[in-house]
Amino acid sequence: MNLDKVGLLVNNIFEKDDSNNILSSVPETKDDSLFLSVFNNNQTIMLLVDSENNQKILDANESALKFYGYIREEILQLDMGSINTTSEEDCHKIMKKAIKLPHSSYQFEHKTSSGLLKTVEVNVSPVIYKNKKVMFIIVHDITKLIKTELELKKSNEQFELAMTGSNLGLWDWRVETGDLHINKRWAEMLGYSLEEMLPVSNNIWRDLCHPDDLDVVDTHFQRYLKKETDIYRADFRMKHKDGTWIWLQTNGKVFEWTEDGKPLRVAGTHLDINDKKIIEIKLADSEERLGLAFAGSSLGLWDWWVQTGEAHLNERWAEIIGYTLDELSPVSIKTWEDKTHPDDLKGAELQLQK
């Protein structure tokens, strides 16, 4: 029987008395037997504890005996302070406070007869049982849950540390709601603290993305959704806090899909590629200017990789000797040797050796 059902039965057995704000019993012969039936036959861990007298354990059901590892005679010699790792003084203070409330819940560490520690959630309700105010206690073993939560927290901390060490910004986007979760580095790349960017949604990314790059990013994302690429990857510019534009590269994947095959959750990283991109742009500009300079000066251009023998010529080089570049292809160092006067080859080779 689950806790909700137990609660309904207990509420049916005990009615709230407005005069003293605790649960009062209906006629003893009826409620005691029904309560004991629920209490003794339930798989949930249950205890009856004296609200005074050092919070002595008055009764424990079979589930409680199995959980704590005692026989009935042994557990009835104990009080709540003796099974709780919290000091007896603090435990008694908490229980005294609990008896004044209609219901309260606490998290403790309880120890079994073997000394094994268990993390438990303790739910306390004051009741009148056999004409005496007692505490009806339901205990849930949450040891595995807490362990899982701690492991998850540790895993998240390790992942965040890895992201920090790799200098990557992390993003996690819920497509249907537009919610976007980012880490500290994601914000720092743009000159902000994480707090300055809260609350975060996908709109903040679109607002900061360079207008000329929005279609490019969307195109790459759609290609990924069509499974034309294994990963969603795109280079784009975002506006820094200081007003400049910086280049970033995003890499992401869909981790959750809707039943009809639409992306539900997408997550990935941001990498700052601004310095690399600026060098590439400057190099491309330089090559373009050099090409224009050579074109304007009517100079033939050649480029020879000595180790491989690979060579590159421009159109003007071919035109000077009466050819088109296509007619000379494929081009190698042998192309130059074949077109050079035999008397001049040796002199040219000596010059190269110098």
XYZ file of C-alpha atoms in Angstrom:
354
model
C 0.000 0.000 0.000
C 1.495 3.378 -0.969
C 1.782 6.464 1.224
C -1.211 8.214 -0.364
C -3.465 5.281 0.467
C -2.048 5.087 3.973
C -2.701 8.800 4.383
C -6.335 8.397 3.320
C -6.851 5.568 5.775
C -5.177 7.468 8.584
C -7.339 10.509 7.820
C -10.402 8.292 7.967
C -9.271 6.855 11.278
C -8.226 10.131 12.910
C -10.167 13.372 12.659
C -8.701 16.792 13.347
C -9.826 18.380 16.603
C -9.954 22.168 16.175
C -9.738 22.705 19.908
C -6.182 21.429 20.276
C -5.002 21.264 16.617
C -3.984 17.605 16.846
C -5.647 14.451 15.511
C -8.245 13.015 17.900
C -9.474 9.465 17.908
C -12.953 8.242 17.155
C -14.266 5.514 19.489
C -11.312 3.419 20.641
C -12.588 -0.032 19.758
C -13.031 0.972 16.126
C -10.046 3.158 15.299
C -7.407 1.138 17.197
C -8.097 -2.105 15.384
C -8.319 -0.458 11.967
C -5.195 1.566 12.574
C -3.255 -1.512 13.764
C -4.365 -3.380 10.668
C -3.010 -0.629 8.418
C 0.091 -0.241 10.573
C 1.107 -3.895 10.887
C 0.347 -5.068 7.360
C 1.899 -2.207 5.431
C 5.136 -2.486 3.467
C 5.969 1.124 4.318
C 8.272 1.572 7.346
C 6.104 2.809 10.232
C 6.769 3.663 13.884
C 4.691 4.838 16.816
C 6.738 7.067 19.110
C 5.964 8.533 22.514
C 5.667 12.318 22.227
C 7.134 12.650 25.693
C 9.244 10.149 27.636
C 12.394 10.735 25.504
C 10.530 9.858 22.298
C 10.595 6.162 23.128
C 9.570 3.802 20.324
C 6.161 2.334 21.302
C 5.655 0.110 18.290
C 7.197 -0.773 14.916
C 5.667 -2.679 12.032
C 7.330 -5.634 10.301
C 8.789 -3.402 7.581
C 10.475 -1.268 10.243
C 11.859 -4.340 12.046
C 13.335 -5.619 8.796
C 14.759 -2.200 7.854
C 16.433 -1.524 11.213
C 17.425 -5.158 11.805
C 15.881 -5.600 15.251
C 13.351 -7.978 16.721
C 10.329 -6.318 18.313
C 11.530 -6.698 21.899
C 14.845 -4.983 21.004
C 13.439 -2.007 19.105
C 10.922 -1.283 21.855
C 13.868 -0.633 24.177
C 15.090 2.216 21.917
C 14.112 5.832 21.449
C 14.407 8.000 18.312
C 17.680 9.490 19.501
C 19.330 6.061 19.613
C 18.665 5.281 15.940
C 19.362 8.808 14.686
C 22.921 10.028 13.993
C 21.763 13.522 14.946
C 22.612 14.147 18.596
C 19.945 12.955 21.013
C 19.473 16.515 22.253
C 18.877 17.895 18.746
C 16.704 14.947 17.803
C 14.481 15.499 20.838
C 14.196 19.215 20.025
C 13.079 18.423 16.480
C 10.513 15.894 17.638
C 9.123 18.279 20.260
C 8.630 20.815 17.486
C 7.042 18.178 15.222
C 4.402 17.215 17.793
C 2.994 20.766 17.610
C 2.496 20.608 13.829
C -0.232 18.745 11.921
C 2.431 17.270 9.657
C 6.178 17.715 9.189
C 8.953 16.125 7.207
C 12.686 15.808 7.896
C 15.784 14.224 6.432
C 18.017 12.255 8.799
C 20.636 9.549 8.842
C 19.388 6.491 10.718
C 21.598 3.615 11.809
C 20.572 -0.019 11.688
C 21.442 -2.696 14.233
C 24.565 -3.565 12.214
C 25.750 0.054 12.279
C 24.888 0.663 8.614
C 23.865 4.267 7.967
C 20.765 4.978 5.892
C 19.586 8.354 4.634
C 15.867 8.597 5.362
C 12.952 10.949 4.935
C 10.889 11.004 8.127
C 7.234 12.111 7.962
C 5.674 12.889 11.355
C 1.998 13.297 12.254
C 0.727 13.648 15.848
C -2.204 11.339 16.696
C -4.212 10.208 19.693
C -3.809 6.471 20.114
C -5.208 4.588 23.109
C -6.058 7.927 24.693
C -2.474 9.088 24.458
C -0.801 11.650 22.209
C 1.850 9.850 20.116
C 3.799 10.477 16.948
C 2.871 8.430 13.896
C 6.089 8.245 11.826
C 6.496 7.028 8.249
C 10.088 6.448 7.125
C 11.306 6.320 3.517
C 14.741 4.989 2.663
C 16.211 7.559 0.228
C 19.821 6.351 0.474
C 20.023 5.329 -3.195
C 18.266 8.509 -4.330
C 20.709 10.725 -2.410
C 23.664 8.701 -3.706
C 22.397 9.096 -7.275
C 21.916 12.841 -6.765
C 25.444 13.201 -5.379
C 26.900 11.189 -8.263
C 24.962 13.319 -10.737
C 26.194 16.488 -9.051
C 29.771 15.192 -9.141
C 29.385 14.238 -12.804
C 28.019 17.699 -13.616
C 30.899 19.333 -11.736
C 33.434 17.198 -13.607
C 31.752 18.033 -16.915
C 31.727 21.737 -16.085
C 35.411 21.493 -15.138
C 36.142 19.803 -18.460
C 34.266 22.558 -20.284
C 36.208 25.208 -18.359
C 39.515 23.508 -19.107
C 38.700 23.230 -22.790
C 37.597 26.892 -22.916
C 34.252 25.880 -24.422
C 30.924 27.568 -23.859
C 28.077 25.133 -23.212
C 24.487 25.578 -24.387
C 21.361 23.437 -23.961
C 18.254 24.483 -25.901
C 14.668 23.299 -25.315
C 13.192 23.885 -28.756
C 9.464 23.874 -27.877
C 9.741 26.360 -25.017
C 12.738 28.340 -26.290
C 14.488 27.899 -22.925
C 18.258 28.079 -23.213
C 20.711 27.030 -20.515
C 24.283 28.263 -20.813
C 27.421 28.025 -18.709
C 29.672 30.774 -17.415
C 32.144 30.532 -20.324
C 29.366 31.013 -22.925
C 28.615 34.411 -21.391
C 32.273 35.345 -20.842
C 33.051 34.967 -24.546
C 30.709 37.878 -25.139
C 32.069 39.963 -22.265
C 29.211 39.268 -19.845
C 28.862 37.506 -16.523
C 26.331 34.667 -16.420
C 24.133 36.707 -14.065
C 23.998 39.608 -16.550
C 22.467 37.355 -19.201
C 19.723 35.857 -17.033
C 16.999 34.950 -17.815
C 18.282 33.211 -20.949
C 16.238 32.094 -23.953
C 17.019 31.319 -27.574
C 15.965 34.884 -28.406
C 19.102 36.246 -26.753
C 21.238 34.232 -29.185
C 19.277 35.499 -32.205
C 19.435 39.085 -30.927
C 23.228 38.939 -30.569
C 23.968 36.991 -33.747
C 25.162 39.045 -36.743
C 22.186 39.582 -39.116
C 24.250 38.399 -42.096
C 24.975 35.069 -40.365
C 21.475 34.067 -39.200
C 20.535 32.431 -42.515
C 23.909 30.673 -42.679
C 23.426 29.154 -39.216
C 19.820 28.155 -39.968
C 20.941 26.501 -43.215
C 23.568 24.421 -41.418
C 21.001 23.404 -38.777
C 18.450 22.335 -41.382
C 21.116 20.315 -43.216
C 21.868 18.519 -39.970
C 18.169 17.816 -39.319
C 17.925 16.334 -42.816
C 20.866 14.078 -41.812
C 23.083 15.543 -44.528
C 25.743 16.038 -41.833
C 26.601 14.006 -38.712
C 26.858 17.080 -36.516
C 25.436 20.585 -36.504
C 28.393 22.925 -37.060
C 28.555 26.559 -38.129
C 30.824 29.610 -37.905
C 29.110 32.916 -37.139
C 29.563 36.295 -35.479
C 28.020 37.465 -32.211
C 28.012 40.938 -30.734
C 30.394 41.445 -27.805
C 29.439 43.626 -24.855
C 31.938 46.244 -26.099
C 30.080 46.493 -29.420
C 32.566 44.522 -31.550
C 31.736 41.359 -33.474
C 33.528 38.135 -32.560
C 33.657 34.883 -34.485
C 32.420 31.696 -32.786
C 32.050 28.110 -33.941
C 29.135 26.035 -32.668
C 28.994 22.242 -32.604
C 25.815 20.525 -31.499
C 23.497 17.540 -31.693
C 19.848 16.723 -31.057
C 19.603 14.651 -27.874
C 15.807 14.361 -27.622
C 13.175 14.085 -30.372
C 9.379 14.372 -30.334
C 7.291 11.381 -31.361
C 6.796 12.914 -34.815
C 10.553 13.322 -35.356
C 11.022 16.990 -34.501
C 13.944 18.223 -32.364
C 12.976 18.607 -28.703
C 16.336 19.218 -27.025
C 19.529 20.343 -28.743
C 22.831 20.852 -26.935
C 26.351 21.770 -27.915
C 29.340 24.053 -27.485
C 30.668 27.438 -28.533
C 34.351 27.833 -29.402
C 36.004 31.243 -29.694
C 37.653 31.239 -33.153
C 37.927 35.014 -33.462
C 41.747 35.243 -33.693
C 41.913 32.353 -36.162
C 39.142 33.820 -38.295
C 40.753 37.290 -38.376
C 44.031 35.753 -39.585
C 42.162 33.801 -42.288
C 40.331 36.923 -43.440
C 43.534 38.984 -43.516
C 45.329 36.232 -45.427
C 42.505 36.003 -47.961
C 42.565 39.805 -48.372
C 46.334 39.749 -48.794
C 46.159 37.014 -51.420
C 43.447 38.920 -53.254
C 45.528 42.107 -53.259
C 48.600 40.177 -54.390
C 46.616 38.600 -57.202
C 45.368 42.018 -58.308
C 48.921 43.383 -58.173
C 50.277 40.608 -60.344
C 47.362 40.935 -62.769
C 47.961 44.667 -63.086
C 51.680 44.319 -63.580
C 51.465 41.642 -66.315
C 53.774 39.421 -64.290
C 53.728 35.654 -64.572
C 53.452 33.991 -61.173
C 54.930 30.601 -60.276
C 55.027 28.635 -57.032
C 57.168 25.471 -56.668
C 57.120 23.012 -53.766
C 60.644 21.571 -53.910
C 60.000 18.466 -51.799
C 56.996 17.266 -53.827
C 57.801 18.770 -57.223
C 54.328 20.301 -57.259
C 54.067 23.641 -59.060
C 51.420 26.341 -59.566
C 51.331 28.909 -62.369
C 48.998 31.808 -63.091
C 47.289 32.501 -66.395
C 49.741 35.283 -67.285
C 52.764 32.906 -66.949
C 51.204 30.664 -69.599
C 50.262 33.587 -71.837
C 53.863 34.893 -71.874
C 55.000 31.722 -73.680
C 51.904 31.549 -75.883
C 49.779 29.018 -74.015
C 46.623 28.950 -71.960
C 46.860 27.516 -68.457
C 44.616 24.635 -69.481
C 47.020 23.703 -72.286
C 49.899 23.355 -69.811
C 47.966 21.319 -67.264
C 48.832 19.224 -65.344
C 51.568 21.563 -64.132
C 54.783 20.408 -62.418
C 58.428 21.513 -62.293
C 58.904 19.480 -65.472
C 56.610 21.972 -67.243
C 59.193 24.694 -66.613
C 62.111 22.428 -67.544
C 60.467 21.455 -70.847
C 59.853 25.085 -71.824
C 63.265 26.458 -70.789
C 66.114 26.686 -73.345
C 68.629 23.860 -72.752
C 71.507 26.361 -72.590
C 69.783 28.202 -69.744
C 68.783 25.208 -67.608
C 72.198 24.667 -66.031
C 72.594 28.333 -65.119
C 69.100 28.427 -63.600
C 69.783 25.292 -61.563
C 73.051 26.824 -60.246
C 71.159 29.949 -59.187
C 68.571 27.820 -57.359
C 71.299 25.941 -55.490
C 72.648 29.204 -54.147
